[in-house]
Coordinates of C-alpha atoms in Angstrom, one line a residue:
X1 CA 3.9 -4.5 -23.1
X2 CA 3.1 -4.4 -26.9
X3 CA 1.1 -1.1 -26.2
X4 CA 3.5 1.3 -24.4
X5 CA 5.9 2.9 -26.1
X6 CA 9.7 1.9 -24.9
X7 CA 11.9 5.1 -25.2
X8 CA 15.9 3.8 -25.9
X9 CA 17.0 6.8 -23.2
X10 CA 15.0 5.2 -20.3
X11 CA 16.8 1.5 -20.7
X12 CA 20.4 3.3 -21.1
X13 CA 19.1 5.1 -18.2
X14 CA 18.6 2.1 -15.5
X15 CA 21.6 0.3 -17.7
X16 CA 24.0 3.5 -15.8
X17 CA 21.9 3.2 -12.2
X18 CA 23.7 1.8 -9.6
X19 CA 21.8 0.8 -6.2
X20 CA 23.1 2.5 -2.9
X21 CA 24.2 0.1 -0.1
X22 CA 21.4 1.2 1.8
X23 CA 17.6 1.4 0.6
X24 CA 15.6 3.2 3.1
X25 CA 11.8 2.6 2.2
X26 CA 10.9 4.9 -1.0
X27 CA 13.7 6.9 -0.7
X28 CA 15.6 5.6 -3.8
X29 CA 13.6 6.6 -7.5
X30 CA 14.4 4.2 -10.4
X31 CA 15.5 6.2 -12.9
X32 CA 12.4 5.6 -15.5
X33 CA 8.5 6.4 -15.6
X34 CA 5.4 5.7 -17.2
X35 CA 3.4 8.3 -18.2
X36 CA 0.1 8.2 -20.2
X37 CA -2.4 11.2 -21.1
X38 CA -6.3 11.4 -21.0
X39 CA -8.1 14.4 -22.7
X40 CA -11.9 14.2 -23.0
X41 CA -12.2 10.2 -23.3
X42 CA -9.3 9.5 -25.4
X43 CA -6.0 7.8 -23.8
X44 CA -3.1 8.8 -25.9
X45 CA -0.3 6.3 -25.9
X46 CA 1.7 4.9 -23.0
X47 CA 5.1 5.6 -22.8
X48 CA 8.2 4.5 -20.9
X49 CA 10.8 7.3 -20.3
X50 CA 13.5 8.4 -18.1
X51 CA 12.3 9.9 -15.0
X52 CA 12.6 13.6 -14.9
X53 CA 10.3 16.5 -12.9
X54 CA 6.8 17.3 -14.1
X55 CA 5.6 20.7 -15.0
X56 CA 1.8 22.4 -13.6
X57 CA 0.4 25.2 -14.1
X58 CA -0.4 26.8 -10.8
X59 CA -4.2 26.5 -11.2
X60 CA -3.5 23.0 -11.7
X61 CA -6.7 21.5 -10.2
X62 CA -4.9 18.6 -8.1
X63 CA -3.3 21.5 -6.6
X64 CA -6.6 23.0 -5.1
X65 CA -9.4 20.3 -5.1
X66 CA -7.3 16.7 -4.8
X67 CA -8.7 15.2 -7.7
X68 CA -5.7 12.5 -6.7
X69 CA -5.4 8.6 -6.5
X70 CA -3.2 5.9 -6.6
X71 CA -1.6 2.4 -5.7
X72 CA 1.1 0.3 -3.7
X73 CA 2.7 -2.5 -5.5
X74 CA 5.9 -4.4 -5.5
X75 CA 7.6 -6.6 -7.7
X76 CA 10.5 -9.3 -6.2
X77 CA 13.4 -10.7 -8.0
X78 CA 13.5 -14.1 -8.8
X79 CA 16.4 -15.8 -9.8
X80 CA 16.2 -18.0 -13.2
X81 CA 12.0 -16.8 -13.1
X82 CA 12.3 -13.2 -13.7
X83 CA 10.5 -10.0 -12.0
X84 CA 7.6 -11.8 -10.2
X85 CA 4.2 -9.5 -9.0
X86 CA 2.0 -10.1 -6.6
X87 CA -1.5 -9.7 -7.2
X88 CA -1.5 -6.6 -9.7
X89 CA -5.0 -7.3 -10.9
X90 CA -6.6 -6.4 -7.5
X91 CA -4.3 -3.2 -7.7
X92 CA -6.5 -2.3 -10.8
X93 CA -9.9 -3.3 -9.5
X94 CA -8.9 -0.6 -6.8
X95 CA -7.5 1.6 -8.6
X96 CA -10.6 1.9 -10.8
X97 CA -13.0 1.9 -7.7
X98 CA -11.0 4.7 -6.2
X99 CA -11.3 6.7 -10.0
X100 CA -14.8 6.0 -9.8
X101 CA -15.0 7.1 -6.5
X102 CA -13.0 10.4 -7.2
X103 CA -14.7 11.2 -10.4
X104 CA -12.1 10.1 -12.4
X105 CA -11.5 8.0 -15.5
X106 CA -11.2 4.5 -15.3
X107 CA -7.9 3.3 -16.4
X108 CA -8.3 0.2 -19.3
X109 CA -6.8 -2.5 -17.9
X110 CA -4.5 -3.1 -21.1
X111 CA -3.0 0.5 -19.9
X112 CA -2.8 0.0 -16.2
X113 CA -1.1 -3.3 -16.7
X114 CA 1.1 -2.4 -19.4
X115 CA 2.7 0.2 -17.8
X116 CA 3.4 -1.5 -14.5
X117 CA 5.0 -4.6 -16.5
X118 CA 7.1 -2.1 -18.7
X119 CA 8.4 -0.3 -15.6
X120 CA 9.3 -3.6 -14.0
X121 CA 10.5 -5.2 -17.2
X122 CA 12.5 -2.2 -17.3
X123 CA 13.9 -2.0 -13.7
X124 CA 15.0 -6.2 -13.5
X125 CA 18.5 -5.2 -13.3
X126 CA 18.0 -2.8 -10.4
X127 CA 16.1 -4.8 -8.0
X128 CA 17.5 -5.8 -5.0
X129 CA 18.2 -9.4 -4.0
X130 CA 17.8 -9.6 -0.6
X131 CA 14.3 -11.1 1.3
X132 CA 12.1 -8.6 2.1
X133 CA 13.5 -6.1 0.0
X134 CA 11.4 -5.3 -3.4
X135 CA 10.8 -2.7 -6.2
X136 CA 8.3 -0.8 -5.2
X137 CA 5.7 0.3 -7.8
X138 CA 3.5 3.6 -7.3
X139 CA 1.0 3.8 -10.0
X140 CA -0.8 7.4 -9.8
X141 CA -3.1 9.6 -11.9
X142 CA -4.1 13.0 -11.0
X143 CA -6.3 16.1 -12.9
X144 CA -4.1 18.0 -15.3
X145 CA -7.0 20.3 -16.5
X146 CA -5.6 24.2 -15.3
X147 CA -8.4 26.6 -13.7
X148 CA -9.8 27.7 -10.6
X149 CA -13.4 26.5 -11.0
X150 CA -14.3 24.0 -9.2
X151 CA -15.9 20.8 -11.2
X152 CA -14.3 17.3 -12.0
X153 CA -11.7 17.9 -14.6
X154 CA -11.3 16.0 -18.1
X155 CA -7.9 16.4 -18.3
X156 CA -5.7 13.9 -16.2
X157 CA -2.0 12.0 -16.3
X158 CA -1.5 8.6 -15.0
X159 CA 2.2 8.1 -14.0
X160 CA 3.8 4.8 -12.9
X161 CA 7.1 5.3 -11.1
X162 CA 9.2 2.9 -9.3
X163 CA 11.4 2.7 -6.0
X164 CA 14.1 -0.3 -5.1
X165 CA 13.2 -0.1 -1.6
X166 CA 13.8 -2.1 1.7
X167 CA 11.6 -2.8 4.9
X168 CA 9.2 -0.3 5.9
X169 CA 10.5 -0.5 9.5
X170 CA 13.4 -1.3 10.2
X171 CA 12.4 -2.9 14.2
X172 CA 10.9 -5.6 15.0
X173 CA 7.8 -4.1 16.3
X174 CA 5.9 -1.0 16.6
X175 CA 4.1 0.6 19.0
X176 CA 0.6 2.1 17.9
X177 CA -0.9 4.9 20.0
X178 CA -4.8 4.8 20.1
X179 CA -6.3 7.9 18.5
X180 CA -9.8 8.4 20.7
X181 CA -9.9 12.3 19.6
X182 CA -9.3 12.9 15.6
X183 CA -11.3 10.9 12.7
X184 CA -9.6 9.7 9.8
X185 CA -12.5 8.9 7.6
X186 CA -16.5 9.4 7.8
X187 CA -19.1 6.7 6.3
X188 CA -20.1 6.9 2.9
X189 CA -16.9 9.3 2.6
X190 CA -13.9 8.7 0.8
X191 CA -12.2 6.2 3.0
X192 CA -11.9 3.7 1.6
X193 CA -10.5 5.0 -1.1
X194 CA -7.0 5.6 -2.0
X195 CA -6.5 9.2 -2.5
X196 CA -3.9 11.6 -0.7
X197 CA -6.7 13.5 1.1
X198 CA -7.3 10.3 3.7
X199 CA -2.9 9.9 4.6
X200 CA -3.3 13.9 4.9
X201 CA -6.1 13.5 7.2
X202 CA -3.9 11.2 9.4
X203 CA -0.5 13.7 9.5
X204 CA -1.3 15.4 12.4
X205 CA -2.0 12.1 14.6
X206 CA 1.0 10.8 13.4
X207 CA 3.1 13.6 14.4
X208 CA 1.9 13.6 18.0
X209 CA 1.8 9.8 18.4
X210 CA 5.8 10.1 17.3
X211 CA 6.6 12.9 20.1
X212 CA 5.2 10.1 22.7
X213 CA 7.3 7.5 21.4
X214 CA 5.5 5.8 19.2
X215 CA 5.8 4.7 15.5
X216 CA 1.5 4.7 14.5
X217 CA -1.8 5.6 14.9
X218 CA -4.7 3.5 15.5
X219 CA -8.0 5.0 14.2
X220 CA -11.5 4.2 15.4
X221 CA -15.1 5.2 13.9
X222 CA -16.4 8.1 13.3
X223 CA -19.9 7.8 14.6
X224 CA -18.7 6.6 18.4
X225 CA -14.8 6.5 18.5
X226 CA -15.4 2.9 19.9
X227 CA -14.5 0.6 17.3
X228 CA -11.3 -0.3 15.5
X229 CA -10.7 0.3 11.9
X230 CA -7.0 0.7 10.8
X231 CA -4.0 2.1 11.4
X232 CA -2.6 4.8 9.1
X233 CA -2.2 2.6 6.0
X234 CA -2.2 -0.5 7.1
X235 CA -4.9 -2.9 8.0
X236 CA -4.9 -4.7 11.7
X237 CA -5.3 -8.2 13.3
X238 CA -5.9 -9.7 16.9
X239 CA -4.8 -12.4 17.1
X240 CA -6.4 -15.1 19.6
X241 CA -3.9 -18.0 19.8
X242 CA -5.5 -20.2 16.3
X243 CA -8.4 -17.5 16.2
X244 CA -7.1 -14.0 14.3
X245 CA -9.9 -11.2 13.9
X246 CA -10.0 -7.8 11.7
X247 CA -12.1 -5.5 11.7
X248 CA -14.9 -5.8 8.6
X249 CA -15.1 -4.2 5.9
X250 CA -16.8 -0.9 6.0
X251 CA -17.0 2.6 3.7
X252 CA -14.1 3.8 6.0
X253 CA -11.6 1.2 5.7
X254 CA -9.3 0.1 2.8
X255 CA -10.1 -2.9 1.2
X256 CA -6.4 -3.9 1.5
X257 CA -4.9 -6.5 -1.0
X258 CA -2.2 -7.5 1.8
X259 CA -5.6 -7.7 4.2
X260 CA -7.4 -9.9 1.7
X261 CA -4.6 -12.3 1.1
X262 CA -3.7 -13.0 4.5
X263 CA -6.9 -13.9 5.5
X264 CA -6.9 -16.5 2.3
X265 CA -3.5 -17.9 3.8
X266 CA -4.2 -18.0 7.2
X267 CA -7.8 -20.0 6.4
X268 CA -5.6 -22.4 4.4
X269 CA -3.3 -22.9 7.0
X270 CA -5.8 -23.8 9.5
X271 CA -6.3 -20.9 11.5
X272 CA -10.0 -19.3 12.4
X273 CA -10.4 -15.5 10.7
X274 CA -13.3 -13.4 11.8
X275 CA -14.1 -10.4 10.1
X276 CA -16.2 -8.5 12.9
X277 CA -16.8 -5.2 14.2
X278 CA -14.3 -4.9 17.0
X279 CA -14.5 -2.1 20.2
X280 CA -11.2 -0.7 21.5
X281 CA -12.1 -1.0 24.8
X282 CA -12.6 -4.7 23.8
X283 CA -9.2 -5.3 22.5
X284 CA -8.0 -3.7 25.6
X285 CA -9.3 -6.0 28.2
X286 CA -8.2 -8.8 26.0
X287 CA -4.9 -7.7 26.1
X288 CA -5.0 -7.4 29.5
X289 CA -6.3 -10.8 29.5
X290 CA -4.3 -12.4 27.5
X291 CA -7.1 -13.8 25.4
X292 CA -4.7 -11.6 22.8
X293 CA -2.0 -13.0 22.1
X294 CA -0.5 -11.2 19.3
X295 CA -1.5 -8.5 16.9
X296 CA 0.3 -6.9 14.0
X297 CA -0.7 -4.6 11.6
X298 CA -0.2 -5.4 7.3
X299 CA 0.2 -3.6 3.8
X300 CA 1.9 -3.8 0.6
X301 CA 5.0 -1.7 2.0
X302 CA 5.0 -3.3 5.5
X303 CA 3.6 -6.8 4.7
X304 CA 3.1 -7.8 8.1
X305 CA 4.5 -5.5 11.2
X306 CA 3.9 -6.9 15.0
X307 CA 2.7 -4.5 17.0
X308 CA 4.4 -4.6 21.0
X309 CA 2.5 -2.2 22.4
X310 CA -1.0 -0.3 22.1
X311 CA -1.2 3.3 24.6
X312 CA -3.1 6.2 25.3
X313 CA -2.3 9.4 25.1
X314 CA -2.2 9.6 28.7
X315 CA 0.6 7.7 29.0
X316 CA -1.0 4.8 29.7
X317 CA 0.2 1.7 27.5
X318 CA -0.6 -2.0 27.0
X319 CA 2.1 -4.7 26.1
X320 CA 1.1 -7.1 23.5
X321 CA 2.1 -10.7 25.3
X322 CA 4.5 -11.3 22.6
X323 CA 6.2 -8.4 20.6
X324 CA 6.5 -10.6 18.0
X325 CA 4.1 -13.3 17.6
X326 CA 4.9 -16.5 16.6
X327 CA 1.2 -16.5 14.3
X328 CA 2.5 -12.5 12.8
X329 CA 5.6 -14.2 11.7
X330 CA 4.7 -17.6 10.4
X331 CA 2.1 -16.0 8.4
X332 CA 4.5 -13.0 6.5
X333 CA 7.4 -15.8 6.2
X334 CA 4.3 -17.7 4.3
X335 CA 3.7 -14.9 2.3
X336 CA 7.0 -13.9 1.9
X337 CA 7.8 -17.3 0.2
X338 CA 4.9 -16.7 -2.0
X339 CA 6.0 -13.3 -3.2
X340 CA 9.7 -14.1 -3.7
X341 CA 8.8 -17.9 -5.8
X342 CA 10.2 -19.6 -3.2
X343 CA 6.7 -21.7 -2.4
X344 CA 4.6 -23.3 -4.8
X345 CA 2.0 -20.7 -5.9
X346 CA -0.8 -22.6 -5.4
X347 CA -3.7 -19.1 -5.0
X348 CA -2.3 -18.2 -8.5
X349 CA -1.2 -14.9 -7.2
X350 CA 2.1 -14.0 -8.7
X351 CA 2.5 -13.1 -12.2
X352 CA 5.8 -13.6 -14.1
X353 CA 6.8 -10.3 -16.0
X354 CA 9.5 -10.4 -19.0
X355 CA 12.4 -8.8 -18.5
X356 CA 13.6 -5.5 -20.7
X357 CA 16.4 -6.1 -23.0

């Protein structure tokens, strides 16, 4: 943390923050921020300040052309170990592939990681206790440069801000409406990337799929609206008894960290994982089945969510044989203990961060 700059106002600040009883999921902003500058190659220095409102210039070019990305992270408190986080250096690979991706800097690693462990160093006090609940870290960078033209700007900020935050959902289950009409992402697009323009692109679903009751979309490809990718934001699973599927990796789909490390877990547990392209249809007859026995859907903010239900938008719904599966939860109470140093961290996946005086 040697190279961002710690501003006295920004401890005082979190020292005077007091949680709310209630932490609805990103709805509480610790009181601090990172914020570094970049201006034709050079990074100036990183510094850690209280959190207050930015000011653009209305031909800011984020504002027109969505020269935009960023991450999901979350750090857990530990008792007698500290802030603990889990997995940042895949954050950064990502982060960097979605910059490269968006025409947008790179961020040194020194930087990206520096800022995340000051803003966590900084925000020990302030988060919460309880299992499942976390401080969730949104690192971000964006183009800065003013003007209407359109090319890839050379001015950008990179921002780190922070959010003591509870579950995701607060049920024990969602229900995921099938979207067989909209595209989310095309190949060789931006999809897999994480920029704002692909959660924008999934709004409208979403809205719809509420007003029928339901809580997500699930998207399909592009090319033949057949086979399954991902829900909005989250990766998915089958699972098959022992046997758990998801669909591969493709230029559409988010290489998701929570994805990644669950299939690592669930291997090392025993259970079969199968990366394979997947058809709707498919996973609809084996619901019907009941070669499926379970699915659920997993991400940094939900870690892993059953799904109970998959439908159509005419109506027309399929019940998951369990809700919530025995494999869904055995697996997120195994990476649960992981995350919060309960279990022996045997992946080397957590890293200790140093707490702010």
């Amino acid at each position: 943390m040697s190279n961002c700059h710690i501003h006295r106002e920004a401890i005082d600040a979190v020292k005077n923050f007091s949680l709310p009883q209630e932490l609805p999921f990103g709805k509480t902003i610790a009181p601090v921020m990172v914020k570094v500058h970049y201006n034709k190659g050079e990074w100036s220095k990183s510094e850690l300040l209280p959190y207050s409102p930015l000011t653009l210039d209305p031909t800011c070019k984020v504002l027109h052309y969505a020269q935009e990305i960023f991450e999901g992270m979350k750090a857990y408190r530990v008792e007698g170990q500290g802030p603990l986080l889990f997995r940042p250096e895949e954050n950064l690979q990502r982060f960097n592939m979605s910059a490269r991706r968006m025409a947008m800097p790179e961020v040194p690693e020194e930087i990206f990681m520096g800022a995340v462990e000051a803003i966590v160093g900084a925000c020990a006090p302030i988060i919460p206790r309880r299992s499942g609940e976390s401080l969730y870290i949104r690192p971000f960078m964006f183009a800065s440069e003013n003007g209407l033209g359109i090319k890839p700007a050379e001015h950008f900020i990179f921002l780190v801000v922070a959010s003591p935050s509870g579950a995701y959902f607060s049920g024990g289950s969602v229900q995921v409406q099938i979207e067989r009409e909209a595209i989310r992402a095309c190949p060789d697009g931006v999809g897999f990337a994480k920029t704002g323009g692909n959660y924008a692109a999934s709004l409208l679903s979403m809205i719809e799929a509420k007003k029928q009751g339901y809580d997500q979309v699930l998207w399909l490809d592009a090319l033949h609206k057949r086979d399954v990718e991902e829900l909005s934001g989250m990766n998915f699973f089958a699972v098959y008894n022992n046997r758990l599927v998801t669909p591969k990796l493709t230029s559409t789909i988010l290489n998701g960290i929570t994805r990644k490390s669950l299939i690592q877990l669930a291997r090392h547990q025993g259970f079969q994982v199968d990366e394979e392209t997947i058809s709707i249809d498919q996973i609809i007859a084996d619901i019907q089945s009941g070669k499926i026995t379970e699915a659920f859907a997993c991400g940094t903010a939900v870690i892993i969510t059953p799904i109970s239900h998959l439908g159509e938008k005419d109506g027309t719904r399929y019940a998951l044989p369990q809700a919530v599966g025995e494999v869904s939860m055995k697996l997120r109470n195994a990476l649960l203990d992981l995350q919060e140093g309960r279990a022996q961290d045997t992946f080397e996946w957590v890293k200790k961060v140093a707490p702010l005086a």
